[in-house]
Coordinates of C-alpha atoms in Angstrom, one line a residue:
Chain A
M1 CA 50.3 32.0 -59.0
F2 CA 47.4 31.7 -56.1
E3 CA 47.7 30.5 -52.7
T4 CA 45.3 29.9 -49.9
F5 CA 45.2 32.4 -46.7
D6 CA 43.5 32.5 -43.4
H7 CA 39.8 32.3 -42.5
T8 CA 38.7 30.6 -39.2
A9 CA 36.1 28.3 -40.6
D10 CA 36.5 28.7 -44.5
M11 CA 39.5 28.8 -46.9
G12 CA 40.8 32.3 -48.6
L13 CA 42.2 32.3 -52.1
R14 CA 44.3 34.7 -52.7
I15 CA 45.6 34.9 -56.9
Q16 CA 48.0 37.0 -58.6
A17 CA 48.4 37.2 -62.2
D18 CA 50.0 39.1 -64.7
S19 CA 46.7 39.8 -66.9
L20 CA 43.0 39.5 -65.9
N21 CA 42.9 36.3 -68.0
Q22 CA 45.3 35.1 -66.5
L23 CA 43.8 35.6 -63.1
F24 CA 40.9 34.4 -63.5
E25 CA 42.8 30.9 -64.9
Q26 CA 44.8 31.5 -61.9
A27 CA 41.1 31.2 -60.0
A28 CA 40.3 28.1 -61.4
L29 CA 43.3 25.8 -60.6
G30 CA 42.9 27.6 -57.4
L31 CA 39.0 26.3 -56.8
F32 CA 40.2 23.0 -58.6
S33 CA 43.4 22.9 -55.7
L34 CA 41.2 23.1 -52.7
I35 CA 39.3 20.1 -53.6
V36 CA 41.4 18.0 -55.4
K37 CA 44.9 16.5 -53.3
D38 CA 47.0 16.7 -56.3
I39 CA 45.5 18.9 -59.2
N40 CA 48.4 17.2 -61.3
S41 CA 46.2 13.8 -60.9
I42 CA 43.6 15.5 -63.3
A43 CA 44.1 14.7 -66.8
P44 CA 43.2 17.1 -69.8
K45 CA 41.5 14.2 -71.0
E46 CA 38.1 16.1 -72.6
Q47 CA 36.9 19.6 -73.5
F48 CA 34.4 21.8 -73.6
Q49 CA 33.4 25.8 -73.5
L50 CA 32.0 28.2 -71.7
T51 CA 30.7 31.5 -72.1
I52 CA 29.5 33.9 -69.0
A53 CA 28.3 37.1 -69.1
G54 CA 28.9 40.6 -67.5
T55 CA 30.3 43.8 -67.0
D56 CA 31.2 43.8 -63.5
L57 CA 35.0 41.7 -62.5
D58 CA 33.9 41.2 -59.0
Y59 CA 30.2 39.3 -59.9
L60 CA 32.0 37.7 -63.2
L61 CA 34.8 35.9 -61.1
F62 CA 32.3 35.0 -58.5
D63 CA 30.0 33.6 -61.5
W64 CA 32.9 31.7 -63.1
L65 CA 34.1 30.0 -60.4
R66 CA 30.2 29.0 -59.3
E67 CA 30.3 27.9 -63.1
L68 CA 32.8 25.6 -62.6
L69 CA 32.0 24.3 -58.9
Y70 CA 28.4 23.7 -60.4
R71 CA 29.8 21.5 -63.1
W72 CA 31.9 19.8 -60.6
E73 CA 28.9 18.7 -57.8
V74 CA 26.1 17.5 -60.4
H75 CA 28.8 16.2 -63.5
Q76 CA 31.5 15.1 -61.1
Q77 CA 33.8 17.3 -64.0
L78 CA 36.9 18.3 -62.2
C79 CA 39.5 20.7 -64.2
C80 CA 42.8 20.9 -64.4
S81 CA 43.4 23.5 -67.4
F82 CA 41.9 27.1 -69.0
Q83 CA 42.1 29.4 -71.5
V84 CA 40.3 32.4 -70.7
T85 CA 39.2 35.0 -72.7
I86 CA 37.7 38.2 -71.6
D87 CA 36.2 41.5 -73.7
K88 CA 33.5 44.2 -72.8
N89 CA 31.0 41.1 -72.9
G90 CA 32.1 39.1 -70.2
L91 CA 33.9 35.6 -70.5
Q92 CA 34.5 32.8 -72.9
A93 CA 36.8 29.7 -72.1
T94 CA 38.2 26.7 -72.9
I95 CA 38.8 24.1 -70.7
H96 CA 40.3 20.2 -70.2
G97 CA 39.3 17.9 -67.4
E98 CA 37.9 14.5 -67.2
S99 CA 35.1 13.1 -65.2
L100 CA 36.2 12.3 -61.0
D101 CA 38.0 9.1 -60.8
P102 CA 38.1 7.8 -57.5
A103 CA 41.1 5.5 -57.7
R104 CA 43.1 8.4 -59.1
H105 CA 42.0 11.1 -57.5
S106 CA 41.8 12.0 -53.4
L107 CA 39.7 14.6 -52.7
V108 CA 40.4 16.7 -49.8
H109 CA 37.3 19.7 -49.4
E110 CA 33.9 19.6 -49.6
V111 CA 33.4 23.1 -51.5
K112 CA 30.0 24.1 -50.7
A113 CA 29.4 27.8 -52.0
I114 CA 32.0 30.9 -53.1
T115 CA 31.4 33.6 -50.9
Y116 CA 30.9 37.4 -51.8
H117 CA 32.3 38.1 -48.5
G118 CA 35.7 40.6 -48.8
L119 CA 35.1 39.5 -53.0
E120 CA 37.4 42.0 -55.0
V121 CA 39.4 41.7 -57.9
K122 CA 41.2 44.8 -58.9
Q123 CA 44.4 45.6 -60.6
I124 CA 47.8 46.7 -59.4
G125 CA 49.8 48.7 -61.6
N126 CA 50.9 46.4 -64.2
S127 CA 49.4 43.0 -62.3
W128 CA 46.1 41.6 -60.9
E129 CA 44.9 40.8 -58.5
A130 CA 42.1 38.8 -56.3
E131 CA 40.8 37.1 -53.1
L132 CA 37.8 35.2 -52.4
I133 CA 37.3 33.2 -49.5
V134 CA 35.4 29.7 -50.3
D135 CA 32.7 28.0 -47.9
I136 CA 34.1 24.6 -46.8
Chain B
M1 CA 41.4 41.4 -46.0
K2 CA 43.4 40.2 -43.3
K3 CA 43.0 38.7 -40.9
D4 CA 43.3 41.4 -38.6
E5 CA 42.4 42.1 -34.5
F6 CA 39.2 43.7 -33.8
K7 CA 40.4 46.3 -32.6
G8 CA 36.9 48.2 -31.3
N9 CA 35.7 49.0 -28.0
L10 CA 33.9 46.2 -26.0
Q11 CA 31.7 47.4 -23.4
K12 CA 31.5 44.7 -20.8
I13 CA 27.5 44.8 -19.5
D14 CA 28.1 41.9 -16.9
T15 CA 30.2 38.7 -16.0
C16 CA 28.3 36.7 -19.6
C17 CA 28.1 40.1 -22.1
Y18 CA 30.2 42.5 -24.1
R19 CA 28.4 45.3 -26.1
I20 CA 29.6 46.8 -29.1
P21 CA 28.3 50.4 -28.8
Q22 CA 25.4 51.8 -31.8
S23 CA 28.0 54.5 -32.1
Y24 CA 31.0 51.8 -33.6
K25 CA 30.4 52.2 -37.3
P26 CA 27.9 55.3 -38.8
G27 CA 24.7 52.8 -40.1
M28 CA 24.4 50.9 -36.8
L29 CA 20.4 50.5 -35.7
V30 CA 21.1 48.8 -32.1
P31 CA 24.6 48.2 -30.7
G32 CA 26.0 44.7 -30.7
H33 CA 25.6 42.3 -27.6
I34 CA 28.4 39.2 -27.3
F35 CA 27.9 36.7 -24.9
A36 CA 31.4 35.6 -23.9
N37 CA 33.1 35.0 -20.4
D38 CA 36.5 36.6 -19.7
I39 CA 38.2 33.2 -20.9
L40 CA 36.6 33.6 -23.8
L41 CA 37.3 37.1 -25.0
E42 CA 40.8 37.2 -26.0
S43 CA 39.6 34.4 -29.3
L44 CA 37.2 36.3 -30.5
M45 CA 38.9 39.5 -30.4
K46 CA 41.8 37.7 -32.9
D47 CA 39.6 38.2 -35.7
Q48 CA 36.8 40.3 -37.7
A49 CA 34.0 38.4 -36.0
P50 CA 33.0 41.3 -33.5
E51 CA 32.8 43.7 -36.8
Q52 CA 31.3 41.7 -38.3
V53 CA 28.2 41.4 -35.4
A54 CA 28.4 45.2 -35.7
N55 CA 28.2 45.1 -39.7
V56 CA 25.1 43.1 -38.6
A57 CA 23.1 45.8 -36.8
M58 CA 23.2 47.8 -39.9
L59 CA 19.9 45.4 -41.5
P60 CA 17.3 47.1 -41.7
G61 CA 14.0 46.5 -39.0
I62 CA 16.5 44.4 -36.5
Q63 CA 15.8 44.3 -33.1
I64 CA 17.5 45.3 -29.9
A65 CA 20.9 44.1 -30.6
S66 CA 22.9 42.2 -33.1
M67 CA 24.2 39.4 -31.4
A68 CA 26.7 36.6 -31.1
M69 CA 26.7 33.7 -29.1
P70 CA 30.2 32.5 -27.4
D71 CA 31.4 30.4 -30.2
I72 CA 31.4 33.5 -32.2
H73 CA 34.6 33.2 -34.8
W74 CA 34.6 34.8 -38.5
G75 CA 31.7 34.1 -41.0
Y76 CA 31.0 35.6 -44.3
G77 CA 28.4 37.9 -43.7
F78 CA 27.0 36.6 -40.4
C79 CA 29.8 35.5 -38.5
I80 CA 29.0 32.6 -37.1
G81 CA 26.9 31.9 -33.7
G82 CA 25.3 35.2 -34.9
V83 CA 21.8 35.9 -34.1
A84 CA 19.6 38.6 -35.6
A85 CA 16.2 39.0 -36.5
T86 CA 13.9 41.8 -37.7
D87 CA 10.2 42.9 -37.6
P88 CA 8.5 42.5 -41.2
E89 CA 6.4 45.7 -39.4
E90 CA 9.2 47.7 -39.9
G91 CA 11.3 47.3 -43.2
G92 CA 12.6 43.9 -41.3
V93 CA 14.7 42.4 -43.7
I94 CA 15.4 38.9 -44.7
S95 CA 19.1 38.3 -45.2
P96 CA 20.4 34.2 -46.9
G97 CA 23.9 35.1 -45.3
G98 CA 22.4 35.3 -42.1
V99 CA 21.2 31.8 -42.5
G100 CA 23.9 30.0 -44.4
Y101 CA 24.9 28.1 -47.4
D102 CA 23.9 24.7 -45.3
I103 CA 20.5 25.5 -44.6
N104 CA 18.9 23.4 -41.9
C105 CA 22.7 22.5 -40.7
G106 CA 21.8 21.0 -36.8
V107 CA 22.3 18.5 -34.4
R108 CA 20.4 15.2 -33.0
L109 CA 21.2 12.9 -30.2
V110 CA 19.9 9.4 -30.4
K111 CA 19.9 7.2 -26.9
T112 CA 20.3 3.7 -26.8
N113 CA 19.8 1.5 -23.3
L114 CA 23.1 0.3 -23.8
F115 CA 26.2 1.1 -21.5
F116 CA 29.9 1.7 -22.2
K117 CA 30.3 -2.0 -20.2
D118 CA 28.5 -3.0 -23.4
I119 CA 29.9 -1.8 -26.1
Q120 CA 33.5 -2.0 -25.3
P121 CA 34.0 -5.4 -26.7
Y122 CA 32.1 -4.1 -30.2
H123 CA 34.1 -0.4 -30.2
H124 CA 36.0 -1.6 -33.4
T125 CA 33.6 -3.6 -35.3
L126 CA 30.8 -0.3 -34.7
M127 CA 33.0 2.8 -35.5
Q128 CA 34.1 0.3 -38.7
Q129 CA 30.4 -0.9 -39.0
M130 CA 29.2 2.6 -38.9
F131 CA 32.3 3.7 -41.3
K132 CA 31.4 1.6 -44.1
T133 CA 27.9 1.9 -44.1
I134 CA 27.4 5.9 -43.6
P135 CA 28.0 7.5 -46.7
A136 CA 30.5 10.2 -46.0
G137 CA 33.0 12.8 -47.8
T138 CA 33.3 15.1 -50.9
G139 CA 31.6 13.7 -54.1
R140 CA 30.0 10.2 -52.2
T141 CA 26.3 9.8 -52.6
G142 CA 23.7 8.2 -50.4
D143 CA 21.9 4.4 -51.3
Y144 CA 18.3 6.8 -50.7
K145 CA 17.5 8.1 -54.5
F146 CA 14.9 10.4 -55.0
D147 CA 13.6 11.0 -58.4
V148 CA 12.1 14.4 -58.7
N149 CA 8.3 14.3 -58.4
E150 CA 9.8 12.5 -55.0
L151 CA 12.2 15.7 -54.1
T152 CA 9.4 17.8 -54.7
H153 CA 7.2 15.8 -52.2
L154 CA 10.4 15.8 -49.5
L155 CA 10.8 19.4 -49.9
G156 CA 7.3 19.7 -49.0
K157 CA 6.6 17.3 -46.4
G158 CA 10.0 17.3 -44.3
A159 CA 10.2 14.5 -42.5
S160 CA 7.5 12.7 -41.8
Y161 CA 7.8 12.0 -46.0
V162 CA 10.5 9.6 -45.4
I163 CA 8.9 8.5 -41.6
D164 CA 6.0 7.6 -44.2
R165 CA 8.1 5.2 -45.6
G166 CA 8.7 3.4 -43.0
L167 CA 12.0 5.1 -42.4
G168 CA 11.3 6.2 -38.8
T169 CA 8.7 5.9 -36.1
A170 CA 6.0 8.9 -35.0
E171 CA 7.8 9.5 -31.9
D172 CA 11.1 10.7 -34.3
L173 CA 9.0 13.8 -35.4
A174 CA 7.9 14.9 -32.3
H175 CA 11.0 14.5 -31.2
T176 CA 12.3 16.8 -33.9
E177 CA 12.3 21.1 -33.4
A178 CA 9.1 21.9 -35.8
N179 CA 8.2 18.8 -36.2
G180 CA 10.8 18.1 -38.5
F181 CA 8.4 20.0 -41.1
I182 CA 8.5 23.9 -41.8
D183 CA 5.3 25.4 -43.0
G184 CA 4.6 27.8 -45.8
C185 CA 8.1 26.2 -47.9
D186 CA 7.4 26.0 -51.6
P187 CA 9.4 23.9 -53.3
S188 CA 8.3 25.0 -56.3
L189 CA 11.1 27.6 -55.9
V190 CA 13.9 25.1 -55.8
S191 CA 15.9 25.6 -58.6
S192 CA 16.4 22.6 -60.6
R193 CA 20.2 22.8 -60.4
A194 CA 19.9 22.6 -56.1
I195 CA 17.5 19.2 -57.1
E196 CA 20.1 18.2 -59.2
R197 CA 22.5 18.5 -56.4
G198 CA 20.5 17.5 -53.5
A199 CA 19.2 14.0 -55.4
N200 CA 21.6 11.4 -54.3
Q201 CA 22.5 13.1 -51.8
C202 CA 20.2 12.9 -48.9
G203 CA 21.0 10.2 -45.5
T204 CA 24.5 11.3 -46.6
L205 CA 26.9 13.3 -43.5
G206 CA 29.4 15.4 -46.5
S207 CA 32.0 16.7 -44.7
G208 CA 34.2 19.7 -43.4
N209 CA 32.7 19.6 -39.9
H210 CA 29.7 17.2 -40.2
F211 CA 30.2 13.8 -38.9
M212 CA 28.8 10.8 -36.9
E213 CA 29.9 10.5 -33.2
V214 CA 29.2 7.0 -30.2
Q215 CA 29.3 9.4 -27.0
I216 CA 29.3 8.1 -23.3
V217 CA 27.0 10.2 -21.2
D218 CA 30.1 10.9 -18.8
Q219 CA 28.1 14.0 -16.4
I220 CA 24.9 14.5 -15.6
C221 CA 24.4 18.2 -13.9
D222 CA 20.4 18.2 -13.8
E223 CA 19.7 14.7 -12.3
T224 CA 15.6 15.8 -13.1
V225 CA 16.4 17.0 -16.4
A226 CA 18.3 14.2 -17.4
K227 CA 15.9 12.1 -16.4
T228 CA 12.5 13.7 -18.3
F229 CA 15.4 13.4 -21.4
G230 CA 15.5 9.5 -20.6
L231 CA 19.8 10.3 -19.5
Q232 CA 21.7 8.2 -17.2
K233 CA 25.8 8.7 -16.5
D234 CA 27.9 6.4 -19.1
M235 CA 24.6 5.6 -21.5
V236 CA 26.3 5.1 -25.0
C237 CA 24.7 7.8 -27.4
V238 CA 25.0 9.2 -31.1
M239 CA 25.2 12.4 -32.6
I240 CA 24.6 13.1 -35.3
H241 CA 25.8 17.0 -37.3
S242 CA 25.0 17.3 -41.1
G243 CA 22.5 19.7 -42.9
S244 CA 20.5 20.2 -46.5
R245 CA 23.8 18.7 -48.7
G246 CA 23.7 20.5 -52.0
L247 CA 20.9 21.4 -51.6
G248 CA 20.5 23.7 -48.8
Y249 CA 23.7 25.4 -50.5
Q250 CA 22.7 25.6 -54.1
V251 CA 19.2 27.3 -52.8
C252 CA 21.6 29.7 -50.7
D253 CA 23.3 30.2 -53.4
D254 CA 20.4 31.1 -56.4
A255 CA 19.8 33.4 -53.5
L256 CA 22.3 35.6 -53.3
L257 CA 22.2 35.7 -57.1
S258 CA 19.0 37.1 -57.3
F259 CA 19.7 39.6 -54.7
R260 CA 21.9 41.1 -56.9
G261 CA 21.5 44.6 -56.8
V262 CA 18.4 43.6 -54.7
P263 CA 19.3 46.5 -51.6
E264 CA 20.2 48.9 -53.3
R265 CA 16.6 49.0 -54.8
Y266 CA 14.9 48.6 -51.3
G267 CA 17.9 51.7 -50.6
I268 CA 19.9 49.8 -48.0
E269 CA 23.1 50.0 -48.2
L270 CA 25.4 47.0 -47.3
P271 CA 29.1 47.5 -45.7
D272 CA 29.4 43.7 -47.1
R273 CA 28.1 41.9 -50.3
Q274 CA 27.8 38.9 -48.3
L275 CA 24.8 40.5 -46.2
A276 CA 22.4 40.6 -49.3
C277 CA 18.9 41.3 -48.5
A278 CA 15.2 42.1 -49.1
P279 CA 12.5 42.7 -47.2
V280 CA 10.3 40.2 -46.6
D281 CA 7.2 41.7 -47.7
S282 CA 8.8 41.8 -51.5
P283 CA 8.6 39.4 -53.8
E284 CA 12.6 38.3 -53.5
G285 CA 12.4 38.0 -50.0
R286 CA 9.0 35.7 -50.1
K287 CA 11.2 33.6 -52.6
Y288 CA 14.0 32.7 -50.7
I289 CA 11.8 32.2 -47.3
G290 CA 9.6 29.6 -49.5
A291 CA 12.5 28.1 -50.4
M292 CA 15.2 27.9 -47.5
R293 CA 11.8 26.5 -46.0
A294 CA 11.8 23.9 -48.4
A295 CA 15.8 23.1 -48.3
A296 CA 15.5 23.4 -44.3
N297 CA 12.7 19.8 -44.8
Y298 CA 15.5 18.4 -46.7
G299 CA 17.7 19.0 -43.8
F300 CA 15.5 17.6 -41.3
C301 CA 15.1 14.0 -43.6
N302 CA 18.6 14.0 -43.8
R303 CA 19.4 13.3 -40.6
Q304 CA 16.8 11.3 -40.0
L305 CA 18.5 9.4 -42.8
L306 CA 21.4 9.1 -41.0
M307 CA 20.1 7.9 -38.1
Q308 CA 18.0 5.4 -39.5
Q309 CA 21.2 4.2 -40.9
A310 CA 22.8 4.6 -37.9
R311 CA 20.4 2.3 -36.2
E312 CA 20.6 -0.3 -38.3
V313 CA 24.4 -0.7 -37.9
F314 CA 23.9 -1.2 -34.9
A315 CA 21.2 -3.3 -34.9
R316 CA 23.8 -5.6 -37.2
V317 CA 26.4 -5.4 -34.7
F318 CA 24.4 -5.9 -32.0
G319 CA 22.7 -8.5 -33.5
R320 CA 19.1 -6.9 -31.7
S321 CA 16.5 -4.0 -33.2
W322 CA 16.8 -1.2 -33.2
Q323 CA 14.4 -0.8 -31.0
D324 CA 15.1 -3.4 -28.6
L325 CA 18.1 -1.4 -28.6
G326 CA 16.0 1.4 -27.4
M327 CA 18.0 4.0 -30.1
E328 CA 14.8 6.5 -29.3
L329 CA 15.8 10.2 -31.0
L330 CA 16.1 12.8 -27.1
Y331 CA 16.2 15.8 -30.2
D332 CA 16.8 17.4 -33.2
V333 CA 17.9 20.7 -33.7
A334 CA 18.4 23.6 -36.3
H335 CA 21.4 25.7 -36.1
N336 CA 21.7 27.5 -39.3
I337 CA 18.0 29.0 -40.1
A338 CA 15.3 32.0 -40.0
K339 CA 12.6 31.1 -38.7
L340 CA 9.3 33.3 -38.1
E341 CA 9.0 33.9 -34.2
E342 CA 6.7 35.2 -31.1
H343 CA 8.9 37.2 -29.2
T344 CA 8.6 40.2 -26.3
V345 CA 10.4 43.3 -27.7
Y346 CA 10.3 46.3 -25.2
G347 CA 7.1 44.9 -23.5
K348 CA 5.6 44.8 -26.6
K349 CA 4.7 40.9 -28.6
K350 CA 5.7 41.0 -31.9
K351 CA 6.5 38.3 -34.8
V352 CA 9.9 38.8 -36.0
W353 CA 11.8 37.2 -38.2
V354 CA 15.3 35.4 -36.5
H355 CA 18.0 34.4 -38.1
R356 CA 20.5 32.1 -36.8
K357 CA 23.4 31.7 -38.3
G358 CA 25.3 29.1 -36.4
A359 CA 23.2 30.2 -33.1
T360 CA 20.3 26.7 -31.8
R361 CA 16.7 28.0 -30.2
A362 CA 16.7 27.2 -26.6
F363 CA 12.6 27.5 -25.7
P364 CA 12.7 27.2 -21.4
A365 CA 9.5 25.2 -20.3
G366 CA 5.9 26.5 -20.7
H367 CA 6.6 27.6 -24.5
P368 CA 3.5 26.9 -26.5
E369 CA 5.9 25.4 -29.6
L370 CA 7.9 22.8 -27.4
P371 CA 6.3 19.0 -27.4
E372 CA 4.3 18.1 -24.3
I373 CA 7.5 16.1 -23.3
F374 CA 9.2 19.1 -23.0
R375 CA 6.7 21.3 -22.2
H376 CA 7.6 21.2 -18.1
T377 CA 11.4 20.8 -18.9
G378 CA 12.3 22.9 -21.6
Q379 CA 13.7 22.1 -25.1
P380 CA 16.6 19.7 -25.1
V381 CA 19.7 22.3 -26.5
I382 CA 22.2 20.1 -28.7
I383 CA 25.7 20.8 -28.4
P384 CA 28.8 18.9 -30.2
G385 CA 32.2 20.2 -29.3
D386 CA 35.1 18.8 -30.5
M387 CA 36.1 14.8 -31.5
G388 CA 38.8 14.7 -28.4
R389 CA 37.1 16.6 -25.6
A390 CA 33.6 16.4 -24.8
S391 CA 29.9 17.5 -26.5
W392 CA 26.6 18.2 -24.1
V393 CA 23.1 18.7 -23.6
L394 CA 21.7 21.6 -22.2
V395 CA 18.1 22.4 -21.8
G396 CA 16.6 25.4 -22.4
M397 CA 16.0 28.8 -20.0
P398 CA 14.2 31.8 -19.2
G399 CA 17.2 33.9 -20.1
S400 CA 17.0 33.3 -23.1
M401 CA 13.9 35.0 -24.5
E402 CA 15.4 37.6 -22.1
K403 CA 18.2 38.0 -23.9
T404 CA 18.8 36.5 -27.2
F405 CA 15.2 36.2 -29.0
G406 CA 14.9 31.8 -27.5
T407 CA 18.3 31.4 -29.0
T408 CA 22.1 29.7 -27.1
C409 CA 24.8 28.6 -28.5
H410 CA 25.2 26.0 -31.3
G411 CA 29.0 24.4 -30.4
A412 CA 32.7 24.8 -29.6
G413 CA 33.4 27.2 -32.3
R414 CA 36.6 27.7 -34.5
A415 CA 39.5 29.1 -32.5
M416 CA 42.7 28.0 -35.6
S417 CA 42.2 28.0 -39.2
R418 CA 42.1 25.1 -41.2
K419 CA 45.9 25.7 -42.5
M420 CA 46.5 26.1 -38.8
A421 CA 45.0 23.1 -38.0
L422 CA 47.0 21.3 -40.5
K423 CA 50.6 22.9 -39.7
H424 CA 49.1 22.1 -36.5
A425 CA 49.5 18.2 -36.2
P426 CA 48.6 16.1 -39.6
G427 CA 45.5 13.3 -39.9
Q428 CA 47.5 10.5 -38.6
V429 CA 49.0 12.1 -35.7
V430 CA 45.9 13.5 -35.0
K431 CA 44.3 9.9 -35.4
K432 CA 46.7 8.3 -32.8
A433 CA 46.4 11.0 -30.3
L434 CA 43.1 10.5 -30.3
A435 CA 43.1 6.0 -30.1
E436 CA 45.4 6.7 -27.2
R437 CA 42.8 8.2 -25.5
G438 CA 40.5 5.4 -26.9
I439 CA 38.3 7.3 -29.8
L440 CA 38.5 6.3 -33.1
A441 CA 38.7 8.3 -35.6
L442 CA 37.8 7.1 -38.8
A443 CA 38.0 9.7 -41.9
Q444 CA 37.2 9.7 -45.6
S445 CA 40.5 12.2 -45.9
A446 CA 43.3 12.4 -43.3
A447 CA 43.2 17.0 -44.4
G448 CA 40.4 16.8 -43.5
L449 CA 40.9 14.9 -39.8
A450 CA 43.5 17.7 -39.6
E451 CA 42.1 20.4 -40.1
E452 CA 38.9 19.3 -37.9
Q453 CA 41.2 18.2 -34.6
P454 CA 40.7 18.8 -30.6
D455 CA 42.7 21.6 -30.9
A456 CA 41.6 23.5 -34.0
Y457 CA 38.0 24.3 -31.7
K458 CA 37.8 26.0 -28.6
N459 CA 36.9 23.8 -25.6
V460 CA 33.0 23.6 -26.0
D461 CA 33.3 23.1 -22.0
H462 CA 34.3 27.3 -21.8
V463 CA 31.7 28.3 -24.4
V464 CA 29.2 26.3 -22.0
D465 CA 30.0 28.1 -18.9
A466 CA 29.0 31.3 -20.9
V467 CA 25.4 30.2 -21.5
H468 CA 25.0 28.4 -18.9
D469 CA 26.3 31.3 -16.7
A470 CA 23.3 33.5 -18.9
N471 CA 21.0 31.6 -18.1
L472 CA 20.4 31.2 -21.6
S473 CA 20.2 27.4 -21.2
R474 CA 21.4 25.3 -18.4
K475 CA 23.4 22.2 -18.3
V476 CA 21.8 18.7 -18.3
A477 CA 24.5 16.1 -19.3
R478 CA 28.2 15.9 -20.5
M479 CA 29.0 13.2 -23.2
R480 CA 32.2 12.2 -24.0
P481 CA 33.3 10.9 -27.6
I482 CA 34.5 7.6 -28.0
G483 CA 34.9 7.0 -32.4
V484 CA 33.8 9.2 -34.8
I485 CA 33.4 9.1 -38.6
K486 CA 34.1 11.9 -40.5
G487 CA 34.0 12.7 -44.0

């Protein structure tokens, strides 16, 4: 699950999941929920793969969201479902979504960037948690 | 991370300034100076912004103090309203976080020879036309397209590039900070991703707190300076707030990626990764500076094209040319930028890198960098407030050179988070309340309007009082909004 939290100028995203893979999937959903009013308005029409190398989990989460944001900004690719596998080399993901259709997708925020401020991925007992702030 | 209140010790230096002592945190190289009055104190203690002022005091080479303007609020890395000057000769650093993602975000004010009574019959039509014409909101591209080659020239030349294409006048350049061009830029350092993001966005407003407003001068505070600036009571003005769009965001993002591990390499310990920095005189530092300056040039072009579109809308609605409507640029200021400037530090003249993260240059009369027209008055400073209350024109004062590296505030500063604002009142309620007060608010997103509602901001009059009393900049004119377009 994910929720937003208060940040004076921008928007905080707090994510909790039972596994690290799910944490990354939920974080991506959280990002697109900030961009689009209704995440359910995005249909899983197209599929693509992403591979991101990295061992530091904080940076890996950052790079994952950064890449999705770039694809949205430049290719207008909205995403709605994610299957993430993380191993010792980094992340592999299968992503579903579709291109922006202004008639069906109501946009709410222009996310300028993912920030490093307060970025943290941590394991608490058997579950995983992350917090980050996005620049609006 | 929680939005905790700041619990540290703030020492009152005088009626306009509070100090965070250098002893507050290990690693602080200088104290923190927060310029604020008693009215603003309560709101600035509400979040972690003062903690961020203390963190910035740890940047190598920082001079005198880590400073914050009265519109201070919680940012990422630097607080919004933060000012830090670093000396390259003392190992001074450049920090992309001290500029922000929106490189050369800034404001410009365009005058007209119209008065409130002239505009009343056209009020609705004008705002509708403006909303229809000016590309605003997330995902919107503009009418001006630049291919990679053209964009490279634009980044290398600044506002004169679009003016040479007939989209403005030579006078516009003289009325833009740095003549709309930051020298020392290197467009080849701007990544292809940044170019891609910026290709179709020059001349677009964006979203968030960016806006275009039609305003009426409702108070003149300094008759002499107002006369030089060409401002009169009841005059219609247009205020434009935007930056370097996706291109600038990407340049900052790229720099932060390339700065990973760099502070460690130079033995710099930082309390927050978002404060990532590199010595000015290092390959990493020089690369960021070259790309940041190019992005700043894009920002000047973006506001120039936005102004040109506003001029065309007025011309269409009033059936007269924009020249005939007296639509001259008063001034354009950057408020997210780092610049190499000469300042006097403890009696010694030095070239320092002044980071202004949500802070505006405010050079006083006599400063050699000012154009002839403002040499005797000081630089016009444009301060946007909120869409319901007011905005201001100030003039730079000598106190800014003495206390803040030639800097003043940049706006009202947020008082409420976006989430709180959404709960406070929905967009439609905000729109109706503004309409009842004669302000037409047109936004692409109702949520965006709610997040930017007047109550989400501090009262800009209080912020301006604080910089006026601190002699950083002086009040010249106050404007009230009558129409706003938002993303």
